[in-house]
Coordinates of C-alpha atoms in Angstrom, one line a residue:
X1 CA -157.8 44.9 -39.9
X2 CA -161.0 44.2 -41.9
X3 CA -164.0 46.1 -40.4
X4 CA -166.3 43.5 -41.7
X5 CA -165.3 41.3 -38.8
X6 CA -167.1 43.6 -36.4
X7 CA -170.5 44.9 -35.5
X8 CA -170.2 48.7 -35.3
X9 CA -172.2 49.9 -32.2
X10 CA -171.3 53.5 -32.5
X11 CA -168.5 55.7 -34.0
X12 CA -165.8 54.2 -31.7
X13 CA -167.3 50.9 -30.4
X14 CA -166.7 47.8 -32.5
X15 CA -168.1 44.4 -31.2
X16 CA -167.1 40.8 -32.0
X17 CA -170.0 38.7 -30.8
X18 CA -169.3 35.7 -28.7
X19 CA -168.7 32.6 -30.8
X20 CA -166.9 29.3 -30.5
X21 CA -165.0 29.2 -27.3
X22 CA -165.7 32.8 -26.4
X23 CA -167.7 33.2 -23.2
X24 CA -168.4 36.9 -23.7
X25 CA -168.2 39.4 -26.6
X26 CA -165.0 41.3 -27.3
X27 CA -165.2 45.1 -27.8
X28 CA -162.5 47.4 -29.4
X29 CA -162.8 51.1 -28.8
X30 CA -161.3 53.1 -31.7
X31 CA -162.3 55.1 -34.7
X32 CA -162.4 53.4 -38.1
X33 CA -158.9 54.5 -39.2
X34 CA -157.2 53.3 -36.0
X35 CA -159.1 50.0 -36.1
X36 CA -158.1 49.4 -39.7
X37 CA -154.4 50.1 -38.9
X38 CA -154.4 47.5 -36.0
X39 CA -152.7 44.2 -36.5
X40 CA -155.1 41.3 -37.0
X41 CA -153.4 39.7 -34.0
X42 CA -155.2 42.2 -31.8
X43 CA -158.5 40.6 -33.0
X44 CA -157.2 37.1 -32.3
X45 CA -155.8 37.9 -28.9
X46 CA -158.9 39.9 -27.6
X47 CA -161.1 37.0 -28.7
X48 CA -158.9 34.6 -26.8
X49 CA -159.2 36.8 -23.7
X50 CA -162.9 36.5 -24.1
X51 CA -162.6 32.7 -23.8
X52 CA -160.9 32.6 -20.4
X53 CA -162.8 31.1 -17.4
X54 CA -164.8 33.5 -15.2
X55 CA -164.6 36.6 -17.5
X56 CA -167.6 38.9 -17.1
X57 CA -169.4 41.3 -19.4
X58 CA -166.9 41.5 -22.3
X59 CA -163.2 41.6 -23.1
X60 CA -162.1 45.1 -24.1
X61 CA -159.3 46.7 -26.2
X62 CA -158.4 50.3 -25.9
X63 CA -157.7 52.6 -28.9
X64 CA -153.9 52.2 -28.5
X65 CA -154.2 48.4 -28.6
X66 CA -151.5 46.4 -30.3
X67 CA -150.1 42.8 -30.2
X68 CA -148.7 41.7 -26.8
X69 CA -147.8 38.6 -24.9
X70 CA -151.1 36.8 -24.3
X71 CA -153.4 39.8 -23.8
X72 CA -153.0 42.5 -26.4
X73 CA -151.4 45.6 -25.0
X74 CA -154.4 47.9 -24.3
X75 CA -156.4 44.8 -23.2
X76 CA -158.9 44.9 -20.3
X77 CA -160.7 41.9 -18.7
X78 CA -162.6 41.5 -15.4
X79 CA -162.9 38.1 -13.7
X80 CA -165.2 36.8 -11.0
X81 CA -163.3 34.6 -8.6
X82 CA -166.5 32.9 -7.4
X83 CA -167.3 31.7 -10.9
X84 CA -163.9 30.1 -11.6
X85 CA -162.4 33.4 -12.7
X86 CA -158.6 33.4 -13.4
X87 CA -155.6 35.6 -13.1
X88 CA -153.1 35.7 -15.9
X89 CA -149.5 37.0 -15.7
X90 CA -149.8 37.8 -19.4
X91 CA -152.8 39.9 -18.6
X92 CA -150.8 42.1 -16.3
X93 CA -147.6 42.3 -18.3
X94 CA -143.9 41.9 -17.5
X95 CA -143.4 45.4 -16.2
X96 CA -145.8 45.1 -13.3
X97 CA -147.4 48.5 -12.4
X98 CA -145.6 50.4 -15.1
X99 CA -147.2 53.8 -14.9
X100 CA -147.0 57.6 -15.2
X101 CA -146.4 60.2 -12.5
X102 CA -146.8 63.9 -13.3
X103 CA -145.3 66.7 -11.1
X104 CA -146.1 70.4 -10.9
X105 CA -143.1 72.7 -10.9
X106 CA -144.7 76.1 -10.7
X107 CA -142.4 77.2 -13.6
X108 CA -143.2 78.5 -17.0
X109 CA -141.4 78.2 -20.2
X110 CA -139.8 81.6 -19.7
X111 CA -138.1 80.3 -16.5
X112 CA -136.2 77.7 -18.6
X113 CA -134.6 80.2 -20.9
X114 CA -130.8 80.0 -20.6
X115 CA -130.9 77.0 -18.3
X116 CA -132.6 74.3 -20.3
X117 CA -129.3 72.6 -21.3
X118 CA -128.0 72.7 -17.7
X119 CA -131.3 71.3 -16.5
X120 CA -131.2 68.5 -19.0
X121 CA -127.7 67.6 -18.0
X122 CA -128.5 67.7 -14.2
X123 CA -131.6 65.5 -14.6
X124 CA -129.5 63.0 -16.6
X125 CA -126.8 62.9 -14.0
X126 CA -129.2 62.5 -11.1
X127 CA -131.7 60.0 -12.4
X128 CA -130.1 56.7 -13.6
X129 CA -131.4 55.5 -16.9
X130 CA -130.8 52.6 -19.4
X131 CA -130.5 48.8 -19.5
X132 CA -129.4 47.4 -16.2
X133 CA -129.1 50.9 -14.7
X134 CA -128.2 50.9 -11.0
X135 CA -129.0 53.5 -8.4
X136 CA -127.4 54.7 -5.2
X137 CA -129.8 52.6 -3.0
X138 CA -128.8 49.1 -2.1
X139 CA -131.4 47.1 -0.3
X140 CA -130.7 44.2 2.2
X141 CA -133.1 41.4 2.9
X142 CA -135.2 43.3 5.5
X143 CA -135.2 46.5 3.5
X144 CA -136.4 44.6 0.4
X145 CA -139.2 43.0 2.4
X146 CA -140.3 46.4 3.8
X147 CA -140.2 48.0 0.4
X148 CA -142.3 45.2 -1.2
X149 CA -145.0 45.6 1.5
X150 CA -144.8 49.4 2.0
X151 CA -144.5 50.8 -1.6
X152 CA -144.3 54.6 -1.8
X153 CA -145.2 54.8 1.9
X154 CA -142.0 53.0 2.7
X155 CA -140.1 55.4 0.4
X156 CA -141.5 58.4 2.1
X157 CA -140.7 56.9 5.5
X158 CA -137.1 56.5 4.3
X159 CA -136.9 60.3 3.4
X160 CA -137.6 59.9 -0.3
X161 CA -140.4 62.5 -0.7
X162 CA -143.2 64.0 1.3
X163 CA -146.3 62.5 3.0
X164 CA -148.6 64.7 0.9
X165 CA -147.3 62.8 -2.2
X166 CA -149.2 59.8 -1.0
X167 CA -152.6 61.5 -1.2
X168 CA -152.1 61.9 -5.0
X169 CA -150.8 58.4 -5.6
X170 CA -152.9 55.4 -6.7
X171 CA -153.8 53.2 -3.7
X172 CA -152.3 56.0 -1.5
X173 CA -148.9 54.7 -2.5
X174 CA -149.3 51.1 -1.1
X175 CA -151.5 48.2 -2.2
X176 CA -152.6 45.7 0.4
X177 CA -152.1 41.9 0.1
X178 CA -148.5 42.0 -1.0
X179 CA -146.6 38.9 -0.1
X180 CA -142.8 39.2 -0.3
X181 CA -142.5 35.5 0.4
X182 CA -144.0 34.8 -3.0
X183 CA -141.3 36.9 -4.7
X184 CA -138.4 34.6 -5.7
X185 CA -134.8 35.2 -4.5
X186 CA -133.8 35.8 -8.2
X187 CA -136.4 38.6 -8.5
X188 CA -135.2 40.2 -5.3
X189 CA -131.6 39.9 -6.4
X190 CA -132.4 41.7 -9.7
X191 CA -134.1 44.6 -7.8
X192 CA -131.7 45.2 -4.9
X193 CA -129.7 47.8 -6.8
X194 CA -132.3 49.1 -9.1
X195 CA -134.5 51.3 -6.9
X196 CA -134.7 54.9 -8.2
X197 CA -133.9 54.0 -11.8
X198 CA -135.8 54.5 -15.0
X199 CA -134.7 51.4 -16.9
X200 CA -134.9 51.3 -20.7
X201 CA -137.4 50.8 -23.5
X202 CA -140.1 53.4 -23.6
X203 CA -139.4 54.7 -20.1
X204 CA -138.6 58.3 -19.6
X205 CA -138.5 61.4 -17.5
X206 CA -139.8 64.3 -19.5
X207 CA -140.0 68.0 -18.8
X208 CA -143.2 69.2 -20.6
X209 CA -145.0 72.5 -21.3
X210 CA -148.8 72.8 -21.2
X211 CA -149.8 74.1 -24.6
X212 CA -153.5 73.5 -24.8
X213 CA -156.4 73.3 -22.4
X214 CA -159.6 71.4 -23.4
X215 CA -161.6 71.5 -20.2
X216 CA -161.0 74.6 -18.1
X217 CA -163.0 73.4 -15.0
X218 CA -161.0 70.2 -14.7
X219 CA -157.7 71.9 -15.6
X220 CA -158.3 74.3 -12.7
X221 CA -158.9 71.3 -10.3
X222 CA -155.7 69.8 -11.6
X223 CA -153.9 73.2 -11.3
X224 CA -152.9 73.2 -15.0
X225 CA -152.4 76.5 -16.9
X226 CA -151.2 77.3 -20.4
X227 CA -147.4 77.6 -20.5
X228 CA -146.9 75.8 -17.2
X229 CA -144.0 73.4 -16.9
X230 CA -144.7 69.9 -15.5
X231 CA -142.5 66.8 -15.3
X232 CA -143.7 63.3 -16.1
X233 CA -142.0 60.1 -15.1
X234 CA -142.9 56.8 -16.9
X235 CA -141.4 53.6 -15.5
X236 CA -142.3 50.5 -13.5
X237 CA -141.1 47.6 -11.3
X238 CA -137.8 47.1 -13.3
X239 CA -136.1 43.6 -13.1
X240 CA -138.3 42.4 -10.2
X241 CA -141.6 42.7 -12.1
X242 CA -140.0 41.1 -15.2
X243 CA -138.8 38.2 -13.1
X244 CA -142.1 37.7 -11.4
X245 CA -143.9 37.6 -14.8
X246 CA -141.4 35.2 -16.3
X247 CA -141.6 32.7 -13.5
X248 CA -145.3 32.7 -13.0
X249 CA -146.1 32.4 -16.7
X250 CA -144.1 29.2 -16.8
X251 CA -145.8 27.9 -13.6
X252 CA -149.2 28.8 -14.9
X253 CA -148.6 27.1 -18.2
X254 CA -147.5 23.9 -16.5
X255 CA -150.4 23.9 -14.2
X256 CA -153.2 24.6 -16.8
X257 CA -154.1 20.9 -17.2
X258 CA -154.2 20.5 -13.4
X259 CA -156.9 23.2 -13.3
X260 CA -158.7 21.8 -16.4
X261 CA -158.1 25.0 -18.3
X262 CA -158.0 24.7 -22.0
X263 CA -155.7 27.6 -23.1
X264 CA -156.5 29.2 -26.5
X265 CA -152.9 30.4 -26.5
X266 CA -150.1 29.2 -24.3
X267 CA -149.2 32.9 -23.7
X268 CA -152.5 33.2 -21.9
X269 CA -151.3 31.0 -19.1
X270 CA -153.4 31.6 -16.0
X271 CA -154.6 30.1 -12.8
X272 CA -157.9 30.2 -10.9
X273 CA -157.9 33.2 -8.5
X274 CA -158.9 31.0 -5.6
X275 CA -156.2 28.4 -6.3
X276 CA -152.9 28.3 -4.4
X277 CA -151.0 29.3 -7.6
X278 CA -153.4 32.2 -8.3
X279 CA -153.1 33.4 -4.8
X280 CA -149.3 33.2 -4.9
X281 CA -149.2 35.3 -8.1
X282 CA -151.5 37.8 -6.6
X283 CA -149.2 38.2 -3.6
X284 CA -146.1 38.5 -5.8
X285 CA -147.8 40.9 -8.3
X286 CA -149.0 43.2 -5.5
X287 CA -145.4 43.3 -4.2
X288 CA -144.4 44.2 -7.7
X289 CA -147.0 47.0 -7.7
X290 CA -145.5 48.3 -4.4
X291 CA -142.0 48.1 -5.9
X292 CA -143.1 50.3 -8.9
X293 CA -144.8 52.8 -6.6
X294 CA -141.7 53.1 -4.4
X295 CA -139.5 53.4 -7.5
X296 CA -141.4 56.3 -8.9
X297 CA -141.5 57.9 -5.5
X298 CA -137.7 57.7 -5.2
X299 CA -137.3 59.1 -8.7
X300 CA -139.5 62.0 -7.7
X301 CA -137.2 62.7 -4.8
X302 CA -134.1 62.6 -7.2
X303 CA -136.0 64.9 -9.6
X304 CA -136.6 67.4 -6.8
X305 CA -132.9 67.3 -6.0
X306 CA -131.9 68.0 -9.6
X307 CA -134.4 70.8 -10.0
X308 CA -133.2 72.4 -6.8
X309 CA -129.7 72.5 -8.2
X310 CA -131.0 74.7 -11.1
X311 CA -133.8 76.5 -9.2
X312 CA -132.9 76.7 -5.5
X313 CA -135.8 76.5 -3.2
X314 CA -138.3 75.3 -5.9
X315 CA -141.4 73.5 -4.6
X316 CA -142.5 70.5 -6.6
X317 CA -145.9 68.9 -6.0
X318 CA -147.4 65.7 -7.3
X319 CA -150.4 66.0 -9.7
X320 CA -151.0 62.2 -9.7
X321 CA -149.5 58.8 -10.1
X322 CA -151.4 56.0 -11.9
X323 CA -150.3 52.5 -13.2
X324 CA -151.3 50.8 -16.4
X325 CA -150.1 47.2 -16.0
X326 CA -152.0 45.7 -13.1
X327 CA -154.8 43.4 -11.8
X328 CA -156.9 45.1 -9.2
X329 CA -159.7 43.9 -7.0
X330 CA -162.5 46.4 -7.5
X331 CA -166.2 46.8 -7.2
X332 CA -168.1 47.1 -10.4
X333 CA -171.6 46.7 -11.8
X334 CA -172.0 43.4 -13.6
X335 CA -175.4 42.4 -14.9
X336 CA -177.0 45.3 -13.0
X337 CA -175.5 44.1 -9.7
X338 CA -172.4 45.6 -7.9
X339 CA -169.9 42.9 -7.2
X340 CA -166.2 42.3 -6.6
X341 CA -164.2 41.5 -9.7
X342 CA -160.4 41.3 -10.6
X343 CA -159.8 43.8 -13.4
X344 CA -156.8 43.1 -15.6
X345 CA -155.4 46.2 -17.3
X346 CA -152.4 45.5 -19.5
X347 CA -151.3 48.8 -21.1
X348 CA -154.6 50.3 -20.0
X349 CA -155.0 53.1 -17.4
X350 CA -157.5 53.0 -14.5
X351 CA -159.9 55.9 -15.1
X352 CA -162.3 56.4 -12.1
X353 CA -165.0 59.0 -12.6
X354 CA -166.2 61.8 -10.4
X355 CA -167.3 60.8 -6.9
X356 CA -165.2 57.6 -6.7
X357 CA -164.2 57.0 -3.0
X358 CA -160.6 56.2 -4.0
X359 CA -159.9 59.7 -5.4
X360 CA -158.2 62.5 -3.5
X361 CA -160.7 65.1 -2.1
X362 CA -159.4 67.7 -4.6
X363 CA -160.4 65.5 -7.6
X364 CA -163.8 64.1 -6.3
X365 CA -165.8 66.5 -8.3
X366 CA -164.1 66.1 -11.7
X367 CA -162.6 62.5 -11.7
X368 CA -159.2 60.8 -11.7
X369 CA -156.3 62.2 -13.8
X370 CA -155.5 59.8 -16.6
X371 CA -151.9 60.4 -17.7
X372 CA -151.2 59.5 -21.4
X373 CA -147.6 59.5 -22.6
X374 CA -146.9 60.2 -26.2
X375 CA -143.9 58.8 -28.1
X376 CA -140.6 60.5 -27.8
X377 CA -140.8 64.1 -29.2
X378 CA -144.6 64.1 -29.5
X379 CA -147.4 65.4 -27.4
X380 CA -148.6 63.8 -24.1
X381 CA -152.1 64.3 -22.7
X382 CA -153.8 64.6 -19.4
X383 CA -157.4 63.2 -19.4
X384 CA -159.9 62.6 -16.6
X385 CA -162.0 59.6 -15.8
X386 CA -165.7 59.5 -16.5
X387 CA -168.8 57.9 -15.1
X388 CA -169.4 56.5 -18.5
X389 CA -166.2 54.5 -18.4
X390 CA -167.5 52.6 -15.4
X391 CA -170.1 51.0 -17.6
X392 CA -168.1 50.9 -20.8
X393 CA -164.8 49.5 -19.8
X394 CA -164.6 48.8 -16.0
X395 CA -163.2 52.3 -15.6
X396 CA -160.4 51.8 -18.0
X397 CA -158.8 54.0 -20.8
X398 CA -155.8 54.0 -23.1
X399 CA -152.2 54.4 -21.8
X400 CA -150.2 55.9 -24.6
X401 CA -149.7 56.1 -28.3
X402 CA -149.3 52.3 -28.8
X403 CA -146.5 50.9 -31.1
X404 CA -147.1 50.9 -34.9
X405 CA -144.0 48.8 -35.5
X406 CA -141.5 46.6 -33.6
X407 CA -138.3 48.0 -32.1
X408 CA -136.3 46.0 -34.6
X409 CA -138.1 47.6 -37.5
X410 CA -137.6 51.0 -36.0
X411 CA -133.8 50.6 -35.8
X412 CA -133.8 49.7 -39.5
X413 CA -135.5 53.0 -40.5
X414 CA -133.9 55.5 -38.1
X415 CA -130.6 56.3 -36.5
X416 CA -130.4 57.5 -32.9
X417 CA -127.9 60.4 -33.5
X418 CA -130.0 61.8 -36.4
X419 CA -133.1 61.7 -34.2
X420 CA -131.4 63.4 -31.3
X421 CA -130.2 66.2 -33.7
X422 CA -133.6 66.5 -35.4
X423 CA -135.4 66.9 -32.1
X424 CA -132.9 69.4 -30.9
X425 CA -133.7 71.6 -33.9
X426 CA -137.3 71.5 -32.7
X427 CA -136.2 72.6 -29.3
X428 CA -136.4 69.2 -27.6
X429 CA -133.3 68.1 -25.8
X430 CA -132.7 64.3 -25.5
X431 CA -130.4 62.7 -23.1
X432 CA -129.9 58.9 -23.3
X433 CA -127.1 56.3 -22.7
X434 CA -128.2 54.4 -25.8
X435 CA -128.6 55.8 -29.3
X436 CA -130.0 52.4 -30.4
X437 CA -132.6 52.9 -27.6
X438 CA -133.4 56.3 -29.1
X439 CA -133.9 54.8 -32.6
X440 CA -136.2 52.1 -31.1
X441 CA -138.4 54.9 -29.7
X442 CA -138.6 57.0 -32.8
X443 CA -141.8 59.1 -32.9
X444 CA -143.0 57.5 -36.1
X445 CA -142.6 54.0 -34.6
X446 CA -145.8 54.8 -32.7
X447 CA -149.4 55.5 -33.5
X448 CA -150.6 59.1 -33.5
X449 CA -151.3 59.7 -29.8
X450 CA -153.7 62.5 -30.7
X451 CA -155.9 60.1 -32.6
X452 CA -155.8 57.6 -29.8
X453 CA -156.8 60.3 -27.2
X454 CA -159.6 61.6 -29.5
X455 CA -161.0 58.0 -29.8
X456 CA -160.9 57.6 -26.0
X457 CA -162.6 60.9 -25.5
X458 CA -165.3 60.1 -28.1
X459 CA -165.9 56.7 -26.6
X460 CA -166.4 58.2 -23.2
X461 CA -163.5 56.3 -21.6
X462 CA -161.8 59.5 -20.5
X463 CA -162.2 63.2 -21.2
X464 CA -159.5 65.4 -22.7
X465 CA -158.2 68.0 -20.2
X466 CA -154.8 69.3 -21.5
X467 CA -152.1 68.7 -24.1
X468 CA -148.4 68.8 -23.2
X469 CA -145.3 69.2 -25.4
X470 CA -141.9 67.9 -24.6
X471 CA -139.0 70.2 -23.7
X472 CA -136.5 67.8 -22.2
X473 CA -136.5 64.0 -22.4
X474 CA -134.3 61.6 -20.3
X475 CA -134.5 58.3 -22.1
X476 CA -133.5 54.8 -21.0

C-alpha cells in the first residue's frame, strides 16, 4: 500500500482524512512495513466503513488488518443508534463471537517429557475437529433455546465446567438480549450436533509453553511464569453463526433502499440499529455469541477430561476467554461525552484497560487479558488492555497474525504432510483430519505475528505481557 495516501500521525498511526462520502476519518494502526504490505483493498474497505450512517469518531483498522467481507478483518467501527447508526452483519463476520480461551495447567515443559505424543493423541480423540465435525452432544428444540440464551452459563449448569470459569469469561459467559426466535430453523439445525467442536479453517486447540515475559507485574496477576504450560482454544459459533450471517446479509442488502441507505459496497449491507431488521439481527447475533461461549466452555470440559487421562487429578483453571467477531453495546467517550455506542469488532479483540467494571476483580489493577493467536507453528501472545486504547480505538486491539495470502494460494505453495513433518522436527506435534487444511494454515501464509503485536504495543492498543510457543496443535 502506498504510504502517500495517508497522513502519518505518529510511528504507528496513519490517517485517511474524511472525503467524498466518508462521514469520519479512517485510521490504520501499524508500522510502516506492515502498512506497506497490506492489500490496497484494506484502504478501500475502511474508507467505506467510514461512510456508513451513524458512525462516530473514526473507522479503525488494526495492525493485522486484511481484506474481508464488507469490513476489513481487523476493522472497528462504533455507531450511535440515536443518530441513525447501523449494524452490519459484514462488520461482525460469519463466525460470530469467534474467540480465544486460554487455560492454566500448572504443568511445566518437563512434565510433558515422555507423554507429549500420548497427550496429543488423547486431545485429538477427545475434541472433535474438522469440516462438519460433530460432537457427542445433541440438542433438542428446548435445549437449543436454553443454550442460545444461556451461553457458557448454560454449559456449566449442564455439567460442562465449573462456576468459577464464568468469572474469567467475557460477559460472565452470557450476553443479554439474545433472541432465539430470530435464529432460523436452518441455523439451529446446523448447530444441533456441533456443540463442543473446533470446526475447521484457522481454528485450533494448542498446548503452549510460556517462553518470554515482557511485563512481570501483569504476568503475576495473570499467573504466568516462564516454562509454564497453558492451553489455548480458538473457535466460534460454528454453523449457526455462519448461517445467521448469510441470511441477514441477504436481508440487509434487500432492505437497504427501504432504509434509504446508499451502500458503498453491497458487502457492507446493514440496517439501522433501531429498525425491526436491525433489532432482529442484534437478537440473533447475541444468540450466536452465546453459542460460541457455550461451545468454548464445552471444549474446555473435554480438554479437562483429556488432560486427566494423562495427568490424573490435574486442576485446570481459566485465565480468560475473549471474542473477536462481535458487535457490543458499550459506553465510550465520543466528542468528550460518555455515551452508548454499538462497537463492531471484526477480527479485533476487545481490550479494556485497568479499572473497567466488566473485568474480574483479579485483573482490575492491570487490565483485560488480550489473547493473540499466531499462525500454526509460530508464537502466540498474551497482551493486556490499556487506558489509552479507550481513546484510540474504542478499547480494541488486534486478534492474530492476519493472513498474508489466500488459502488457495497457500495450498499451491505447501503440502500438508511436509509441513507436519517439518514442524515435528521442531518439536511441534500437529494432529488434524485434513492435510489440505494444514497446508491452508501454513505459517508463512500469515503475517509475522511478532510485528503485529509490536505495532499494537507501540500504538497503545494493548501492552505485551508474554510470548508463548506451540508444543501440540489440534487443527480443524
